[in-house]
Amino acid sequence: MAGILCPKATTLGASAQNKGKRLMPLKKNLAWKKILIGVALASAPFVPPATAAQITVGFSQIGSESGWRAAETTVSKSEATKRSVNLKIADAQQKQENQIKAIRSFVAQGVDAIFLAPVVSSGWEAVLKEAKQAKIPVILLDRDIDPSGKDLYLTAVTSDSVHEGEVAGDWLAKAVGDKACNIVELQGTVGASVATNRKKGFDTAIAKHANLKVVRSQTGDFTRAKGKEVMESFIKAEGGGKSICAVYAHNDDMMVGAIQAMKEAGLKPGKDILTVSIDAVPDIFKAIVAGEANATVELTPNMAGPALDALIAYKDKGTEPPKWIQTESKLYTATDDPQKAYDSKKGLGY
């Protein structure tokens, strides 16, 4: 049996060897192909998906015309740090031309995105087109721009500033009741969307009450100094303030200035003249605690947090955010523990 099987085994072995020899060049070719492919893959640049750690954002901030604006800047830095985002802030000192220069600088630097808090609502088309052509998404913070420019930005994170004005007007109507009430108004910066909208909302609210009437309205440019100056002129024009029932200010900083003007004129703000304003900065809560102010509508300084979350989702997953991300507007009065509100806000950079 063994003698018979050995020749067959030898024949089969020789056949396998011949077949193996024929396959060797093919195996060598396959091996070289694998090596070459491996080398190619190793030498190819690895492009990881965008992450927050890689994102650089240029922020064209209006300036620091108010305590709220200063807090927005402080909170923006904090929110960026939480997400490991490199945030570059350019202070425009309340000038649109400075904001346009900053945006062009950010485009030249090749940042991943631009945040813009527009000082006015018009005049942005040319520079935002430049950002769009560079494929740099723009997100608006706190303020909007003219509707014609809506295709030039990714999203806007703002409050409903018309609603803020309505909340202020509704509170005043309820506080006054049926009593005749002459109101003086401290407007924000002329041409700013937030000033236009806060006026519109307030006017809409008081139009439902024939006893409420705005007798004087002038810009205080969102600053304490200007608010004080304009309120002084209102007091002189209205018989030493005796004919003024209430002051409505588009922001708290102007109201703080107005309160000072009233006190210097021998009036008791919060009693002789009612006050309602918007932003909910720490100093207005101090005034409410002291009985020198009556009401404020909160504008959160945290616009950057929602904006950064929307941007990161857009960069990482291509998720398109809604065109408008709305923040909350809450009314505070003396019944809402103003001291607690002050304590919670005083460290935010106002």
Short mmCIF file of C-alpha atoms in Angstrom, two decimals:
data_model
loop_
_atom_site.label_atom_id
_atom_site.label_comp_id
_atom_site.label_asym_id
_atom_site.label_seq_id
_atom_site.Cartn_x
_atom_site.Cartn_y
_atom_site.Cartn_z
CA MET A 1 0.00 0.00 0.00
CA ALA A 2 2.80 2.37 0.90
CA GLY A 3 4.76 1.53 -2.31
CA ILE A 4 1.71 2.19 -4.42
CA LEU A 5 0.85 5.53 -2.69
CA CYS A 6 4.34 7.05 -2.71
CA PRO A 7 4.54 7.69 -6.47
CA LYS A 8 1.09 9.38 -6.38
CA ALA A 9 2.16 11.59 -3.49
CA THR A 10 5.36 12.51 -5.35
CA THR A 11 3.39 13.37 -8.49
CA LEU A 12 0.88 15.46 -6.59
CA GLY A 13 3.68 17.27 -4.72
CA ALA A 14 5.44 18.16 -7.95
CA SER A 15 2.18 19.43 -9.42
CA ALA A 16 1.56 21.64 -6.37
CA GLN A 17 5.09 22.99 -6.54
CA ASN A 18 4.66 23.89 -10.22
CA LYS A 19 1.34 25.58 -9.42
CA GLY A 20 2.99 27.44 -6.54
CA LYS A 21 5.73 28.68 -8.85
CA ARG A 22 3.10 29.94 -11.28
CA LEU A 23 1.28 31.79 -8.45
CA MET A 24 4.42 33.43 -6.97
CA PRO A 25 4.54 36.38 -9.40
CA LEU A 26 0.83 37.04 -8.81
CA LYS A 27 1.28 36.96 -5.01
CA LYS A 28 4.28 39.26 -5.26
CA ASN A 29 2.29 41.70 -7.40
CA LEU A 30 -0.59 41.67 -4.93
CA ALA A 31 1.82 42.19 -2.04
CA TRP A 32 3.42 45.18 -3.78
CA LYS A 33 -0.01 46.66 -4.54
CA LYS A 34 -0.93 46.39 -0.87
CA ILE A 35 2.32 48.08 0.13
CA LEU A 36 1.85 50.89 -2.40
CA ILE A 37 -1.75 51.46 -1.31
CA GLY A 38 -0.64 51.55 2.32
CA VAL A 39 2.08 54.08 1.53
CA ALA A 40 -0.40 56.23 -0.41
CA LEU A 41 -2.87 56.20 2.47
CA ALA A 42 -0.17 56.98 4.98
CA SER A 43 1.13 59.93 2.98
CA ALA A 44 -2.34 61.38 2.24
CA PRO A 45 -3.28 64.30 4.54
CA PHE A 46 -5.83 63.39 7.22
CA VAL A 47 -8.68 65.90 7.37
CA PRO A 48 -10.63 65.42 10.61
CA PRO A 49 -14.18 66.77 10.99
CA ALA A 50 -14.52 70.35 12.32
CA THR A 51 -14.64 70.54 16.09
CA ALA A 52 -15.10 73.42 18.53
CA ALA A 53 -11.39 73.24 19.43
CA GLN A 54 -10.47 74.14 15.86
CA ILE A 55 -12.96 76.98 15.42
CA THR A 56 -11.85 80.60 15.43
CA VAL A 57 -14.62 83.21 15.56
CA GLY A 58 -14.21 86.92 14.96
CA PHE A 59 -16.71 89.03 16.94
CA SER A 60 -17.38 92.60 15.82
CA GLN A 61 -18.81 94.06 19.02
CA ILE A 62 -20.52 97.47 19.03
CA GLY A 63 -18.48 98.72 21.97
CA SER A 64 -19.34 99.25 25.61
CA GLU A 65 -22.01 101.93 25.46
CA SER A 66 -23.91 100.28 28.30
CA GLY A 67 -23.52 97.91 31.22
CA TRP A 68 -25.48 95.31 29.31
CA ARG A 69 -23.08 95.49 26.37
CA ALA A 70 -20.08 95.03 28.67
CA ALA A 71 -21.79 91.99 30.21
CA GLU A 72 -22.48 90.55 26.76
CA THR A 73 -18.76 90.75 25.98
CA THR A 74 -17.81 89.10 29.29
CA VAL A 75 -20.36 86.31 28.86
CA SER A 76 -19.33 85.77 25.22
CA LYS A 77 -15.73 85.16 26.30
CA SER A 78 -16.90 82.74 28.98
CA GLU A 79 -19.18 80.80 26.59
CA ALA A 80 -16.36 80.53 24.02
CA THR A 81 -13.96 79.24 26.68
CA LYS A 82 -16.48 76.57 27.75
CA ARG A 83 -16.52 75.26 24.18
CA SER A 84 -12.75 75.67 23.52
CA VAL A 85 -13.50 78.20 20.77
CA ASN A 86 -10.92 80.87 19.93
CA LEU A 87 -12.90 84.15 20.10
CA LYS A 88 -11.36 87.33 18.70
CA ILE A 89 -13.24 90.48 19.75
CA ALA A 90 -13.00 93.83 17.95
CA ASP A 91 -14.48 96.83 19.81
CA ALA A 92 -16.07 99.21 17.28
CA GLN A 93 -16.57 102.10 19.73
CA GLN A 94 -20.15 102.57 18.47
CA LYS A 95 -19.03 103.24 14.87
CA GLN A 96 -20.25 101.26 11.87
CA GLU A 97 -17.12 102.02 9.86
CA ASN A 98 -15.06 100.31 12.56
CA GLN A 99 -17.28 97.25 12.39
CA ILE A 100 -16.92 97.06 8.61
CA LYS A 101 -13.12 97.28 8.95
CA ALA A 102 -13.16 94.53 11.57
CA ILE A 103 -15.25 92.22 9.39
CA ARG A 104 -12.88 92.73 6.46
CA SER A 105 -9.94 91.99 8.74
CA PHE A 106 -11.60 88.78 9.95
CA VAL A 107 -12.23 87.73 6.34
CA ALA A 108 -8.54 88.38 5.50
CA GLN A 109 -7.50 86.29 8.52
CA GLY A 110 -9.65 83.40 7.30
CA VAL A 111 -11.63 82.91 10.51
CA ASP A 112 -14.19 80.10 10.62
CA ALA A 113 -17.12 82.39 11.41
CA ILE A 114 -18.00 85.98 12.22
CA PHE A 115 -20.33 87.23 14.96
CA LEU A 116 -21.77 90.70 14.38
CA ALA A 117 -23.69 92.92 16.81
CA PRO A 118 -24.71 95.58 14.26
CA VAL A 119 -24.70 99.16 15.57
CA VAL A 120 -27.33 100.11 12.96
CA SER A 121 -29.57 98.00 10.73
CA SER A 122 -28.53 99.28 7.28
CA GLY A 123 -25.32 99.53 5.27
CA TRP A 124 -24.04 95.94 5.65
CA GLU A 125 -24.69 94.43 2.23
CA ALA A 126 -21.26 94.97 0.63
CA VAL A 127 -19.12 93.70 3.51
CA LEU A 128 -21.38 90.73 4.29
CA LYS A 129 -21.26 89.74 0.62
CA GLU A 130 -17.47 89.65 0.96
CA ALA A 131 -17.78 87.28 3.91
CA LYS A 132 -20.25 85.09 2.03
CA GLN A 133 -17.96 84.91 -1.03
CA ALA A 134 -15.19 83.77 1.33
CA LYS A 135 -17.58 81.06 2.62
CA ILE A 136 -17.43 82.46 6.16
CA PRO A 137 -20.79 82.19 7.94
CA VAL A 138 -22.01 85.30 9.77
CA ILE A 139 -24.22 85.18 12.88
CA LEU A 140 -25.96 88.29 14.19
CA LEU A 141 -26.09 88.86 17.95
CA ASP A 142 -28.63 91.01 19.83
CA ARG A 143 -29.63 93.13 16.82
CA ASP A 144 -30.95 92.47 13.35
CA ILE A 145 -30.24 94.08 9.98
CA ASP A 146 -32.56 95.18 7.17
CA PRO A 147 -34.66 92.33 5.71
CA SER A 148 -32.91 92.73 2.34
CA GLY A 149 -29.76 91.28 3.91
CA LYS A 150 -31.28 88.09 5.34
CA ASP A 151 -29.56 85.83 2.81
CA LEU A 152 -26.17 87.20 3.92
CA TYR A 153 -26.13 85.67 7.41
CA LEU A 154 -26.63 82.20 8.84
CA THR A 155 -28.86 83.06 11.80
CA ALA A 156 -29.65 85.86 14.23
CA VAL A 157 -29.69 85.33 18.01
CA THR A 158 -31.83 88.11 19.44
CA SER A 159 -34.69 88.85 21.73
CA ASP A 160 -38.04 89.92 20.32
CA SER A 161 -37.42 93.63 20.90
CA VAL A 162 -40.93 94.55 19.75
CA HIS A 163 -42.25 92.22 22.44
CA GLU A 164 -39.95 93.84 25.02
CA GLY A 165 -41.53 97.21 24.27
CA GLU A 166 -44.99 95.68 24.54
CA VAL A 167 -44.18 94.13 27.92
CA ALA A 168 -42.99 97.54 29.18
CA GLY A 169 -46.10 99.29 27.86
CA ASP A 170 -48.49 96.68 29.26
CA TRP A 171 -46.88 96.95 32.70
CA LEU A 172 -47.22 100.75 32.69
CA ALA A 173 -50.87 100.60 31.58
CA LYS A 174 -51.65 98.22 34.44
CA ALA A 175 -49.69 100.29 36.98
CA VAL A 176 -51.43 103.54 35.99
CA GLY A 177 -54.94 102.21 35.61
CA ASP A 178 -57.43 104.86 34.42
CA LYS A 179 -55.28 107.82 35.48
CA ALA A 180 -54.15 110.25 32.76
CA CYS A 181 -50.43 109.71 32.21
CA ASN A 182 -47.98 111.82 30.22
CA ILE A 183 -44.94 109.76 29.28
CA VAL A 184 -41.46 110.87 28.25
CA GLU A 185 -39.38 108.44 26.22
CA LEU A 186 -35.62 107.96 26.06
CA GLN A 187 -34.91 106.28 22.73
CA GLY A 188 -31.86 104.23 21.82
CA THR A 189 -29.42 104.93 19.01
CA VAL A 190 -31.14 106.35 15.92
CA GLY A 191 -31.23 103.71 13.18
CA ALA A 192 -30.62 100.75 15.52
CA SER A 193 -33.16 97.99 14.94
CA VAL A 194 -33.57 97.42 18.67
CA ALA A 195 -34.47 101.07 19.27
CA THR A 196 -36.97 101.09 16.41
CA ASN A 197 -38.58 97.87 17.63
CA ARG A 198 -38.72 98.76 21.32
CA LYS A 199 -40.47 101.99 20.40
CA LYS A 200 -42.86 100.17 18.08
CA GLY A 201 -43.80 97.62 20.74
CA PHE A 202 -44.35 100.24 23.45
CA ASP A 203 -46.45 102.43 21.14
CA THR A 204 -48.59 99.43 20.20
CA ALA A 205 -49.20 98.57 23.87
CA ILE A 206 -50.20 102.07 25.02
CA ALA A 207 -52.31 102.74 21.90
CA LYS A 208 -54.94 100.53 23.54
CA HIS A 209 -55.23 103.04 26.43
CA ALA A 210 -56.44 106.56 25.62
CA ASN A 211 -55.19 107.86 28.99
CA LEU A 212 -51.54 107.08 28.11
CA LYS A 213 -49.67 109.52 25.89
CA VAL A 214 -46.01 110.00 24.93
CA VAL A 215 -45.50 113.77 25.12
CA ARG A 216 -41.74 113.87 24.48
CA SER A 217 -39.36 111.41 22.83
CA GLN A 218 -35.66 111.85 22.12
CA THR A 219 -32.59 109.66 21.69
CA GLY A 220 -30.32 109.13 24.66
CA ASP A 221 -28.02 106.95 22.53
CA PHE A 222 -28.18 104.08 25.03
CA THR A 223 -25.74 105.84 27.42
CA ARG A 224 -26.14 107.02 31.03
CA ALA A 225 -24.64 110.42 30.35
CA LYS A 226 -26.92 111.12 27.41
CA GLY A 227 -29.93 109.71 29.26
CA LYS A 228 -29.29 112.10 32.13
CA GLU A 229 -28.82 115.04 29.78
CA VAL A 230 -32.05 114.38 27.84
CA MET A 231 -34.04 113.78 31.03
CA GLU A 232 -32.85 117.13 32.38
CA SER A 233 -34.23 118.80 29.26
CA PHE A 234 -37.54 116.93 29.64
CA ILE A 235 -37.87 118.07 33.26
CA LYS A 236 -37.27 121.71 32.33
CA ALA A 237 -39.75 121.52 29.45
CA GLU A 238 -42.43 119.90 31.60
CA GLY A 239 -42.71 122.39 34.47
CA GLY A 240 -39.93 120.94 36.57
CA GLY A 241 -41.22 117.44 35.88
CA LYS A 242 -44.60 118.03 37.51
CA SER A 243 -46.52 117.10 34.36
CA ILE A 244 -44.55 113.89 33.79
CA CYS A 245 -46.27 110.70 34.94
CA ALA A 246 -43.73 108.13 33.71
CA VAL A 247 -40.42 107.61 31.91
CA TYR A 248 -39.90 104.84 29.40
CA ALA A 249 -36.27 104.17 28.46
CA HIS A 250 -35.10 101.79 25.75
CA ASN A 251 -32.39 100.58 28.10
CA ASP A 252 -31.55 100.63 31.81
CA ASP A 253 -28.40 102.70 31.49
CA MET A 254 -30.34 105.67 30.13
CA MET A 255 -32.83 105.15 32.95
CA VAL A 256 -30.06 105.20 35.57
CA GLY A 257 -28.99 108.57 34.13
CA ALA A 258 -32.60 109.76 34.14
CA ILE A 259 -33.02 108.73 37.78
CA GLN A 260 -30.01 110.87 38.67
CA ALA A 261 -31.50 113.82 36.80
CA MET A 262 -34.82 113.42 38.63
CA LYS A 263 -33.12 113.29 42.02
CA GLU A 264 -31.07 116.38 41.27
CA ALA A 265 -34.29 118.18 40.29
CA GLY A 266 -35.81 117.38 43.70
CA LEU A 267 -38.12 114.67 42.34
CA LYS A 268 -38.61 111.17 43.72
CA PRO A 269 -38.08 108.67 40.89
CA GLY A 270 -40.21 105.58 41.28
CA LYS A 271 -42.81 107.59 43.21
CA ASP A 272 -43.35 111.03 41.68
CA ILE A 273 -42.47 109.62 38.27
CA LEU A 274 -42.84 105.94 37.40
CA THR A 275 -40.02 104.21 35.52
CA VAL A 276 -39.92 101.26 33.13
CA SER A 277 -36.92 100.28 31.05
CA ILE A 278 -35.26 97.30 29.36
CA ASP A 279 -32.14 95.13 29.88
CA ALA A 280 -32.24 94.19 33.60
CA VAL A 281 -28.69 95.33 34.46
CA PRO A 282 -27.51 95.16 38.10
CA ASP A 283 -27.76 98.93 38.75
CA ILE A 284 -31.44 99.02 37.85
CA PHE A 285 -32.06 96.30 40.46
CA LYS A 286 -30.21 98.45 43.01
CA ALA A 287 -32.56 101.29 42.08
CA ILE A 288 -35.62 99.03 42.45
CA VAL A 289 -34.40 97.91 45.89
CA ALA A 290 -34.01 101.60 46.83
CA GLY A 291 -37.53 102.38 45.56
CA GLU A 292 -36.15 104.63 42.80
CA ALA A 293 -37.17 102.44 39.85
CA ASN A 294 -40.28 100.37 39.21
CA ALA A 295 -39.81 97.85 36.42
CA THR A 296 -37.33 96.42 33.93
CA VAL A 297 -37.63 93.87 31.12
CA GLU A 298 -34.72 91.44 30.97
CA LEU A 299 -32.51 91.08 27.93
CA THR A 300 -30.14 88.17 28.54
CA PRO A 301 -26.46 88.96 27.83
CA ASN A 302 -25.90 85.36 26.76
CA MET A 303 -26.37 85.59 23.01
CA ALA A 304 -23.04 83.91 22.24
CA GLY A 305 -23.90 80.57 23.88
CA PRO A 306 -26.81 79.72 21.55
CA ALA A 307 -24.87 81.20 18.61
CA LEU A 308 -21.83 78.99 19.28
CA ASP A 309 -24.00 75.88 19.66
CA ALA A 310 -25.67 76.63 16.32
CA LEU A 311 -22.30 77.25 14.67
CA ILE A 312 -20.70 74.05 15.99
CA ALA A 313 -23.69 71.97 14.84
CA TYR A 314 -23.46 73.63 11.43
CA LYS A 315 -19.71 72.98 11.14
CA ASP A 316 -19.77 69.43 12.53
CA LYS A 317 -22.96 68.04 11.00
CA GLY A 318 -24.08 70.59 8.43
CA THR A 319 -27.18 71.29 10.52
CA GLU A 320 -28.83 74.47 9.24
CA PRO A 321 -30.10 76.58 12.18
CA PRO A 322 -33.40 78.48 12.10
CA LYS A 323 -33.06 82.01 10.72
CA TRP A 324 -33.97 83.44 14.13
CA ILE A 325 -33.04 82.05 17.56
CA GLN A 326 -35.17 83.94 20.10
CA THR A 327 -34.16 84.63 23.70
CA GLU A 328 -36.55 85.16 26.62
CA SER A 329 -37.89 88.56 27.80
CA LYS A 330 -38.86 88.57 31.51
CA LEU A 331 -40.43 91.42 33.50
CA TYR A 332 -38.97 92.27 36.93
CA THR A 333 -40.55 94.53 39.55
CA ALA A 334 -40.14 95.04 43.31
CA THR A 335 -42.12 91.83 43.90
CA ASP A 336 -39.47 89.70 42.15
CA ASP A 337 -36.71 89.85 44.78
CA PRO A 338 -34.56 92.51 43.07
CA GLN A 339 -31.74 92.02 45.59
CA LYS A 340 -31.40 88.38 44.57
CA ALA A 341 -31.46 89.39 40.89
CA TYR A 342 -28.73 91.97 41.57
CA ASP A 343 -26.54 89.43 43.38
CA SER A 344 -26.86 86.96 40.47
CA LYS A 345 -25.80 89.54 37.87
CA LYS A 346 -23.18 91.70 39.57
CA GLY A 347 -20.24 89.47 38.60
CA LEU A 348 -21.04 89.33 34.91
CA GLY A 349 -19.10 92.44 33.91
CA TYR A 350 -21.95 94.96 33.74
#
